[in-house]
Every structure is written in C-alpha cells, then in structure tokens.
Coordinates of C-alpha atoms in Angstrom, one line a residue:
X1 CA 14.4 34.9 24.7
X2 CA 18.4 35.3 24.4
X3 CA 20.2 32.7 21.9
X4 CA 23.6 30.7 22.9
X5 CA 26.2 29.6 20.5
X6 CA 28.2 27.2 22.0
X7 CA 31.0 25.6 20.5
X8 CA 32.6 22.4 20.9
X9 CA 34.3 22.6 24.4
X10 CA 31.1 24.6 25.4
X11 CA 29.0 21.6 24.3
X12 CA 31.3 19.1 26.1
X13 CA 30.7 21.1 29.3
X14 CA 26.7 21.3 28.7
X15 CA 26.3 17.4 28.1
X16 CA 28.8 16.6 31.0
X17 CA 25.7 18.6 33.1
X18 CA 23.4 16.7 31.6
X19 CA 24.8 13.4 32.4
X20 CA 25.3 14.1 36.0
X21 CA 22.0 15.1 36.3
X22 CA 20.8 11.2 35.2
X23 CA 20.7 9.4 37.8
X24 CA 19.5 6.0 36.5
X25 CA 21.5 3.9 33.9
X26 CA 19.2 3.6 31.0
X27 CA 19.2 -0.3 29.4
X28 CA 18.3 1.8 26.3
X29 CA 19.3 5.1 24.9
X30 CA 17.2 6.1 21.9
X31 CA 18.5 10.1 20.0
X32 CA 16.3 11.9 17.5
X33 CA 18.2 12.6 14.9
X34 CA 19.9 15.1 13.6
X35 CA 20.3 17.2 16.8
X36 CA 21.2 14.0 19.1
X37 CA 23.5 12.8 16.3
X38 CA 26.8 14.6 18.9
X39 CA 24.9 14.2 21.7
X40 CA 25.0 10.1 21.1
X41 CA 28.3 10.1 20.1
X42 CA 29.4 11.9 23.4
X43 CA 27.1 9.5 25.4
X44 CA 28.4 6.0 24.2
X45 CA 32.4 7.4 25.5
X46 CA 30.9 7.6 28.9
X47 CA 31.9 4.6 31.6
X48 CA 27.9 4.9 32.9
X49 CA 26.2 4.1 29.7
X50 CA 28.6 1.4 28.4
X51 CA 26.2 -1.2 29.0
X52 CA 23.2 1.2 27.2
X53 CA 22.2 0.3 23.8
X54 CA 22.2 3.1 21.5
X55 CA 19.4 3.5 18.5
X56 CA 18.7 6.8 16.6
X57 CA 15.2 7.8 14.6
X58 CA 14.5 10.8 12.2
X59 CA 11.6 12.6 12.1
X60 CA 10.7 15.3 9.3
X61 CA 9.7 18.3 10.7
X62 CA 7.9 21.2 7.8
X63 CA 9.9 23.7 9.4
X64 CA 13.4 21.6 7.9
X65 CA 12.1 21.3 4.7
X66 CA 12.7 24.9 3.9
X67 CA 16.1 24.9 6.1
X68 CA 17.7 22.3 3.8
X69 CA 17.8 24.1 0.6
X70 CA 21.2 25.3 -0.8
X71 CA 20.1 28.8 -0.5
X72 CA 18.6 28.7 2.8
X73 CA 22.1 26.9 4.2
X74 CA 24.5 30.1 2.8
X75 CA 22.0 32.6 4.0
X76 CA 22.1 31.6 7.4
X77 CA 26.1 30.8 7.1
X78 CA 26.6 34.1 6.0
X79 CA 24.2 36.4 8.2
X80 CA 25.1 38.3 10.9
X81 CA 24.3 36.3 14.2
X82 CA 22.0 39.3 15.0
X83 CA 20.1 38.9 12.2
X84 CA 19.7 35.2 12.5
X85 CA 19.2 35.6 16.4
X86 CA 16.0 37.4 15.5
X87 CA 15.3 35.0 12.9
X88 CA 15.8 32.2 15.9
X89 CA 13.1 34.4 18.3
X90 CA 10.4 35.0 15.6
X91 CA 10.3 31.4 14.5
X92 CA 10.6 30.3 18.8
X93 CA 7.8 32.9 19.2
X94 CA 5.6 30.9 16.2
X95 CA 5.8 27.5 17.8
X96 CA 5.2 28.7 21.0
X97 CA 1.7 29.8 19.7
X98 CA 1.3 26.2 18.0
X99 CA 1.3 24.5 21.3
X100 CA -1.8 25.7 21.5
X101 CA -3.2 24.1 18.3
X102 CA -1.5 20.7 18.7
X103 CA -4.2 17.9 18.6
X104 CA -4.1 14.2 18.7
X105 CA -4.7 14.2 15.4
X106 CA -1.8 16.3 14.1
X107 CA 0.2 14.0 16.2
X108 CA -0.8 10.4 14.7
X109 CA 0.1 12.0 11.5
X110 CA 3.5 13.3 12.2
X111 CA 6.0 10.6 10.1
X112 CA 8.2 8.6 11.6
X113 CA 10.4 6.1 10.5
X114 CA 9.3 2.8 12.4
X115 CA 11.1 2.3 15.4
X116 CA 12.8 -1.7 14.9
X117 CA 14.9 -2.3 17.7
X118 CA 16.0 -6.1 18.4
X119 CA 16.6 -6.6 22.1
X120 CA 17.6 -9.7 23.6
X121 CA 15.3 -8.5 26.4
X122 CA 12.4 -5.5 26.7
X123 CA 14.2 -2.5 28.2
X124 CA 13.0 -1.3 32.0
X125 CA 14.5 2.4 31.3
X126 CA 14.5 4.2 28.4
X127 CA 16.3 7.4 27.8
X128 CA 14.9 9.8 24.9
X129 CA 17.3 12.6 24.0
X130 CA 17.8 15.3 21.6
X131 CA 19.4 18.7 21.7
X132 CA 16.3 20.8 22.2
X133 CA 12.7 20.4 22.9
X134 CA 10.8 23.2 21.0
X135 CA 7.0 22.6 21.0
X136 CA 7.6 18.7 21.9
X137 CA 5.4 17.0 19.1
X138 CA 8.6 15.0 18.2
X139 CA 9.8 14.0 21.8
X140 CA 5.9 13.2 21.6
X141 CA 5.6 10.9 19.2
X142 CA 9.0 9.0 20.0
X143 CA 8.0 8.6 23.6
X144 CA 4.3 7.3 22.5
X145 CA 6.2 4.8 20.1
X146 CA 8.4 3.5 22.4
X147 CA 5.6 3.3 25.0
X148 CA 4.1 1.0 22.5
X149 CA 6.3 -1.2 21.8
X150 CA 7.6 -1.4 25.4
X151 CA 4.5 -1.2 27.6
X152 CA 6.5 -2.4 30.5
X153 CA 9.3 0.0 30.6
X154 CA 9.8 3.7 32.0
X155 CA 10.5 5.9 29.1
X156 CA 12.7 9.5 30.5
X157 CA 13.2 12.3 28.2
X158 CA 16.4 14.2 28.3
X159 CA 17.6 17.6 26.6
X160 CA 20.2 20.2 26.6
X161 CA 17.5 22.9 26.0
X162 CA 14.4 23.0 27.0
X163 CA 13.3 25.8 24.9
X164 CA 9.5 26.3 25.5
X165 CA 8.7 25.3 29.5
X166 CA 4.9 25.0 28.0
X167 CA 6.1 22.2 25.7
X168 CA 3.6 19.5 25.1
X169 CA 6.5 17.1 27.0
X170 CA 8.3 17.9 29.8
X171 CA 11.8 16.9 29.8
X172 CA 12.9 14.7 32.9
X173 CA 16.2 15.9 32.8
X174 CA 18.1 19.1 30.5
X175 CA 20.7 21.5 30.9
X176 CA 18.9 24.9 30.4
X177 CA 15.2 26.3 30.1
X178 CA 13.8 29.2 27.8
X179 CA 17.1 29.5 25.6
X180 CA 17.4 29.0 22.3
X181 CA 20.8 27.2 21.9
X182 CA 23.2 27.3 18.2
X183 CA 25.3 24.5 18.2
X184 CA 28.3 23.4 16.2
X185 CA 25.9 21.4 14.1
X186 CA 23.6 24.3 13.5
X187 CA 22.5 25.1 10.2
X188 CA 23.9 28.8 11.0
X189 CA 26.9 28.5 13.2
X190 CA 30.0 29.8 12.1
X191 CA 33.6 28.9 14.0
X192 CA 34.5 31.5 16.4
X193 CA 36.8 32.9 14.1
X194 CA 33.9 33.3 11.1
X195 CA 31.7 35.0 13.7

C-alpha cells in the first residue's frame, strides 16, 4: 500500500474533492476527533454548510495509547519517512486482519464519550467525517450512536481516505481508497523542509 504526505495546500485541495463530491446539505455535521479536528475547521468556511451544525466526539483507540507517549512522538518526528512508511504498512496490514475478528461485542465496548447534542429540531441528514477510515469500528460506533438518538434521520459517512475497501463501514463519500495518507496533523509529519 503506498503512503501520501500531504501538506497544507495538498489538504486544501483533497477536502475541496471531498466537498464537491456531497451532494446533500447535511442539517448536521458530526467529526471524530482528532483527525476531523482540520477537516471541521475547513468545512464550517464553506458557503454550502453554513447552515450545518457542527459537533465533534473522541474515541480512544489502544493503538493511540502507545502513539501518545513523549518518546513514541520524537521517534516518529525524527525517522526517516521510509522507516515510518513501513511502520504505516505493517500496522495497515495488522488492522486489515482484525476486520476479520470484529464482533458485536468488541463494538458495544469500544468508549465513547456520550454524544449530547441540543437541537432545536431532529436532524434529517447527518454527515460523519474523519480523515481516514481504517478498520471502521469508530465510524461504527458513531454512526450506531447517532442512529440512536436520531432514528428518523439519514446518517452519510465521509472521509479523505478510505484506507481498507473491506472496512466494517463503507464510506458514502471520500477522496481516495487503499492509501495510507500523513497529514499535517500527523504524529510523524515533518514540514517539507524537515523531510
């Protein structure tokens, strides 16, 4: 599987892709945090979601846990991207075999912090996005939350990458398929001129 860094501009471009491929006007826009944290940022500057209302959840994921130590953090600044490209692959090639293994039960046990969202009125659209969707036990779990709490409404998941096309969700709409993309908010991406 090849891996992308993009930077800034090259992100601007991707998620300009993305929007034109939307072609609804979601009444509510929800980002799983952290990757979505740009991604919402971008979308609440665009004329076709100004009357979208824009919430954000965090889900832990084991993989992170390890990510976020100091240690972990210089390593991966401070690699070579080769190294950290095959670091990207093994660690793609590992989740691809868990989609295998995902249960129902794994699911229900994945933590989420509650999803609390005071509308005026239940949404008819919904748009899930995030910057990648990996094994998709997270878009998973947010989509069956919101599904919950708003039975009546179409819930659309959206993505710049959909890494694995054997993902437990399918994304509705998404830039690219079967990459593996490093973006400026990366744990291990360096500015052009650190590369």
């Amino acid at each position: 599987m090849k891996v992308e860094t993009l930077d800034e501009k090259q992100v601007s471009i991707a998620l300009t892709q993305l929007v034109q491929k939307i072609d609804f006007r979601p009444e509510l826009i929800v980002g799983i945090l952290n990757g979505s944290a740009e991604i919402i940022k971008y979308l609440k500057q665009q004329d076709e979601f100004s009357e979208s209302v824009f919430y954000q959840v965090k889900l832990q994921r084991k993989q992170e846990t390890v990510k976020r130590k100091k240690i972990m953090r210089f390593l991966a600044k401070q690699l070579p991207y080769f190294i950290v490209d095959f670091l990207r692959k093994l660690e793609s090639a590992k989740a691809r075999k868990s989609i295998a293994a995902i249960t129902k039960e794994n699911l229900e046990k994945t933590k989420i912090i509650p999803i609390e969202i005071a509308l005026k009125k239940e949404p008819q659209t919904i748009l899930i996005i995030d910057d990648a969707i990996d094994t998709g036990k997270t878009m998973y779990v947010v989509k069956k939350q919101l599904q919950q709490k708003f039975p009546k409404a179409t819930v659309y998941v959206a993505c710049i990458a959909w890494t694995l096309t054997d993902a437990i969700v399918k994304p509705d709409y998404f830039w690219k398929k079967e990459v593996l993309i490093r973006y400026p908010w990366s744990k291990d991406y360096k500015s052009r001129k650190n590369a």
